[in-house]
XYZ file of N, CA and C in Angstrom:
336
model
N -217.140 82.188 -151.172
C -215.924 82.577 -150.482
C -214.741 82.361 -151.416
N -213.850 83.337 -151.444
C -212.639 83.280 -152.248
C -211.471 83.117 -151.285
N -210.757 82.005 -151.386
C -209.702 81.641 -150.448
C -208.344 82.048 -150.989
N -207.572 82.731 -150.161
C -206.175 83.024 -150.475
C -205.295 81.968 -149.835
N -204.197 81.651 -150.496
C -203.291 80.614 -149.993
C -201.863 81.049 -150.254
N -201.018 80.942 -149.227
C -199.596 81.257 -149.375
C -198.803 80.031 -148.956
N -197.974 79.546 -149.854
C -197.121 78.396 -149.580
C -197.583 77.166 -150.344
N -196.842 76.827 -151.381
C -197.206 75.697 -152.231
C -196.101 74.641 -152.247
N -195.637 74.305 -151.056
C -194.618 73.266 -150.930
C -195.257 71.885 -150.880
N -194.521 70.924 -150.334
C -195.003 69.542 -150.333
C -196.276 69.360 -149.514
N -196.530 70.211 -148.561
C -197.755 70.124 -147.762
C -198.806 71.121 -148.259
N -198.397 72.345 -148.551
C -199.329 73.397 -148.924
C -200.016 73.188 -150.262
N -199.271 72.732 -151.245
C -199.849 72.576 -152.577
C -201.008 71.578 -152.609
N -200.848 70.361 -152.064
C -201.980 69.430 -152.135
C -203.203 69.904 -151.341
N -202.982 70.607 -150.243
C -204.126 71.101 -149.470
C -204.831 72.212 -150.237
N -204.060 73.138 -150.806
C -204.661 74.215 -151.600
C -205.444 73.645 -152.783
N -204.889 72.648 -153.436
C -205.572 72.037 -154.570
C -206.857 71.323 -154.135
N -206.836 70.655 -152.984
C -208.035 69.972 -152.491
C -209.136 70.976 -152.163
N -208.770 72.094 -151.531
C -209.758 73.129 -151.229
C -210.302 73.722 -152.527
N -209.427 73.883 -153.509
C -209.827 74.491 -154.784
C -210.804 73.630 -155.570
N -210.936 72.373 -155.222
C -211.948 71.533 -155.869
C -213.355 71.933 -155.426
N -213.463 72.620 -154.283
C -214.765 73.015 -153.741
C -214.985 74.527 -153.723
N -213.909 75.291 -153.545
C -213.979 76.754 -153.461
C -212.897 77.365 -154.338
N -213.118 78.559 -154.869
C -212.051 79.198 -155.639
C -210.882 79.568 -154.723
N -209.675 79.240 -155.166
C -208.457 79.501 -154.401
C -207.483 80.283 -155.273
N -206.956 81.364 -154.710
C -205.881 82.123 -155.331
C -204.630 81.854 -154.514
N -203.635 81.234 -155.124
C -202.443 80.790 -154.412
C -201.220 81.582 -154.822
N -200.398 81.895 -153.819
C -199.152 82.625 -154.037
C -197.996 81.831 -153.435
N -196.877 81.855 -154.136
C -195.637 81.273 -153.647
C -194.501 82.053 -154.289
N -193.333 82.054 -153.657
C -192.205 82.779 -154.252
C -191.669 82.078 -155.496
N -192.003 80.803 -155.642
C -191.617 80.055 -156.839
C -192.862 79.725 -157.652
N -192.833 79.924 -158.960
C -194.008 79.591 -159.786
C -194.363 78.107 -159.667
N -195.657 77.831 -159.650
C -196.138 76.452 -159.536
C -197.225 76.210 -160.569
N -197.264 74.995 -161.075
C -198.358 74.566 -161.935
C -199.437 73.972 -161.045
N -200.645 74.491 -161.191
C -201.752 74.035 -160.376
C -202.881 73.554 -161.268
N -203.581 72.546 -160.813
C -204.690 72.001 -161.587
C -205.999 72.729 -161.279
N -206.255 73.015 -160.011
C -207.541 73.596 -159.613
C -207.417 75.033 -159.109
N -206.396 75.309 -158.327
C -206.198 76.660 -157.797
C -205.595 77.553 -158.873
N -205.791 78.850 -158.717
C -205.194 79.822 -159.625
C -203.929 80.354 -158.958
N -202.817 80.399 -159.697
C -201.542 80.879 -159.174
C -201.361 82.354 -159.492
N -200.804 83.087 -158.538
C -200.388 84.461 -158.785
C -198.961 84.645 -158.296
N -198.205 85.473 -158.994
C -196.859 85.800 -158.533
C -196.832 87.179 -157.875
N -198.023 87.772 -157.684
C -198.145 89.089 -157.071
C -198.932 88.970 -155.773
N -198.279 89.112 -154.617
C -199.003 88.945 -153.358
C -200.142 89.949 -153.173
N -200.084 91.100 -153.808
C -201.156 92.092 -153.683
C -202.481 91.558 -154.236
N -202.417 90.582 -155.132
C -203.643 89.970 -155.659
C -204.450 89.285 -154.557
N -203.780 88.904 -153.471
C -204.468 88.242 -152.367
C -205.499 89.155 -151.703
N -205.376 90.459 -151.891
C -206.332 91.400 -151.297
C -207.750 91.161 -151.788
N -207.904 90.445 -152.876
C -209.248 90.164 -153.400
C -209.876 88.938 -152.727
N -209.133 88.270 -151.839
C -209.654 87.065 -151.195
C -210.315 87.391 -149.860
N -211.173 86.480 -149.398
C -211.921 86.679 -148.159
C -211.191 86.196 -146.916
N -210.265 85.300 -147.089
C -209.477 84.742 -145.993
C -208.174 84.245 -146.604
N -207.096 84.283 -145.839
C -205.804 83.845 -146.371
C -205.164 82.843 -145.418
N -204.872 81.672 -145.944
C -204.179 80.636 -145.188
C -202.689 80.690 -145.520
N -201.861 80.515 -144.508
C -200.411 80.486 -144.696
C -199.906 79.109 -144.290
N -199.220 78.455 -145.207
C -198.598 77.171 -144.898
C -197.219 77.156 -145.535
N -196.265 77.738 -144.811
C -194.878 77.795 -145.273
C -194.008 77.029 -144.282
N -192.786 76.791 -144.680
C -191.887 75.998 -143.848
C -191.536 76.709 -142.545
N -191.504 75.947 -141.479
C -190.984 76.400 -140.185
C -190.067 75.292 -139.676
N -188.866 75.197 -140.261
C -187.979 74.081 -139.923
C -187.662 74.029 -138.427
N -187.373 72.836 -137.963
C -187.022 72.649 -136.565
C -185.885 71.647 -136.447
N -185.342 71.573 -135.257
C -184.313 70.577 -134.973
C -184.951 69.189 -135.022
N -184.199 68.194 -135.397
C -184.749 66.845 -135.527
C -185.315 66.329 -134.216
N -184.767 66.777 -133.081
C -185.287 66.276 -131.805
C -186.687 66.812 -131.491
N -187.166 67.784 -132.260
C -188.514 68.306 -132.059
C -189.511 67.695 -133.040
N -189.113 66.704 -133.777
C -189.965 66.120 -134.798
C -191.061 65.214 -134.293
N -191.041 64.860 -133.029
C -192.090 64.024 -132.464
C -191.769 62.541 -132.448
N -190.634 62.145 -133.003
C -190.290 60.726 -133.049
C -189.727 60.221 -131.719
N -189.211 61.129 -130.892
C -188.586 60.753 -129.628
C -189.090 61.662 -128.511
N -189.108 61.162 -127.296
C -189.515 62.013 -126.169
C -188.572 63.219 -126.038
N -189.122 64.322 -125.553
C -188.350 65.551 -125.384
C -188.096 65.763 -123.899
N -186.877 66.145 -123.570
C -186.538 66.479 -122.189
C -186.968 67.916 -121.941
N -188.127 68.088 -121.321
C -188.683 69.421 -121.109
C -187.992 70.188 -119.993
N -187.068 69.543 -119.286
C -186.327 70.252 -118.240
C -185.233 71.127 -118.852
N -184.949 70.928 -120.132
C -183.942 71.729 -120.818
C -184.632 72.733 -121.728
N -183.981 73.866 -121.934
C -184.536 74.857 -122.850
C -184.368 74.356 -124.281
N -185.425 74.466 -125.049
C -185.406 73.975 -126.428
C -185.328 75.135 -127.409
N -184.636 74.897 -128.506
C -184.609 75.893 -129.580
C -185.934 75.815 -130.324
N -186.525 76.967 -130.606
C -187.826 77.022 -131.252
C -187.690 76.778 -132.754
N -188.821 76.729 -133.445
C -188.856 76.585 -134.890
C -188.260 77.827 -135.546
N -187.888 77.713 -136.794
C -187.370 78.841 -137.569
C -188.556 79.511 -138.263
N -188.890 80.707 -137.823
C -190.054 81.422 -138.335
C -189.714 82.428 -139.436
N -188.564 82.310 -140.045
C -188.128 83.271 -141.063
C -189.139 83.398 -142.196
N -189.540 82.283 -142.791
C -190.487 82.320 -143.922
C -191.851 82.833 -143.471
N -192.319 82.379 -142.330
C -193.619 82.805 -141.817
C -193.637 84.304 -141.551
N -192.602 84.809 -140.907
C -192.523 86.256 -140.638
C -192.475 87.046 -141.940
N -191.772 86.515 -142.936
C -191.722 87.181 -144.239
C -193.095 87.295 -144.875
N -193.887 86.237 -144.787
C -195.245 86.262 -145.349
C -196.104 87.262 -144.587
N -196.028 87.235 -143.257
C -196.830 88.163 -142.460
C -196.452 89.617 -142.745
N -195.162 89.870 -142.927
C -194.719 91.227 -143.279
C -195.241 91.629 -144.654
N -195.236 90.700 -145.590
C -195.758 90.987 -146.933
C -197.249 91.297 -146.871
N -198.005 90.497 -146.114
C -199.442 90.759 -145.981
C -199.685 92.119 -145.328
N -198.838 92.489 -144.394
C -198.947 93.808 -143.770
C -198.650 94.909 -144.785
N -197.623 94.725 -145.594
C -197.241 95.728 -146.595
C -198.329 95.954 -147.639
N -199.070 94.902 -147.975
C -200.139 95.063 -148.968
C -201.462 95.410 -148.293
N -201.423 95.585 -146.967
C -202.617 95.909 -146.163
C -203.722 94.885 -146.371
N -203.356 93.610 -146.232
C -204.354 92.547 -146.396
C -205.513 92.819 -145.452
N -206.744 92.879 -145.977
C -207.863 93.367 -145.168
C -208.653 92.321 -144.377
N -208.372 91.051 -144.561
C -209.247 90.034 -143.973
C -208.488 89.101 -143.037
N -209.162 88.057 -142.578
C -208.582 87.117 -141.627
C -207.425 86.345 -142.243
N -206.424 86.093 -141.408
C -205.256 85.296 -141.796
C -205.186 84.100 -140.853
N -205.022 82.912 -141.436
C -204.924 81.678 -140.657
C -203.537 81.103 -140.854
N -202.798 80.960 -139.761
C -201.462 80.358 -139.838
C -201.627 78.850 -139.693
N -201.334 78.136 -140.774
C -201.407 76.681 -140.763
C -200.030 76.054 -140.603
N -198.987 76.863 -140.661
C -197.634 76.373 -140.448
C -197.487 75.917 -139.001
N -196.548 75.017 -138.758
C -196.297 74.546 -137.405
C -195.617 75.656 -136.604
N -196.203 75.990 -135.467
C -195.618 76.966 -134.562
C -195.741 76.432 -133.137
N -194.876 76.890 -132.263
C -194.935 76.487 -130.861
C -196.106 77.175 -130.168
N -196.691 76.524 -129.166
C -197.761 77.163 -128.400
C -197.298 78.522 -127.860
N -198.184 79.498 -127.942
C -197.879 80.830 -127.457
C -197.177 81.720 -128.457
N -196.848 81.202 -129.637
C -196.120 81.988 -130.639
C -196.923 83.181 -131.129
N -198.191 82.963 -131.396
C -198.987 84.060 -131.947
C -199.662 84.825 -130.844
């Protein structure tokens, strides 16, 4: 299995590298990254050669949604910022990514 990976930030990079110790991983990010085990590409179309693509990009949220404090569910809450995630999904659509996509980014229940 050839794994595609999008998002090499503080969470995505170590996970992609850990997977790459066992399976070949082709990783894409908008910023170039030095990787020890995974192979980096700056062309998202290269991901079409992978069997599955994981997405782990930022979905920032308000600090009150961080889990450190109880949430008042009687009030309407502002959702996460899906700008980066939507951008990746649009890019995968534009390159006609042919296989399964797994969203590993934090999203609210019912988002997908």
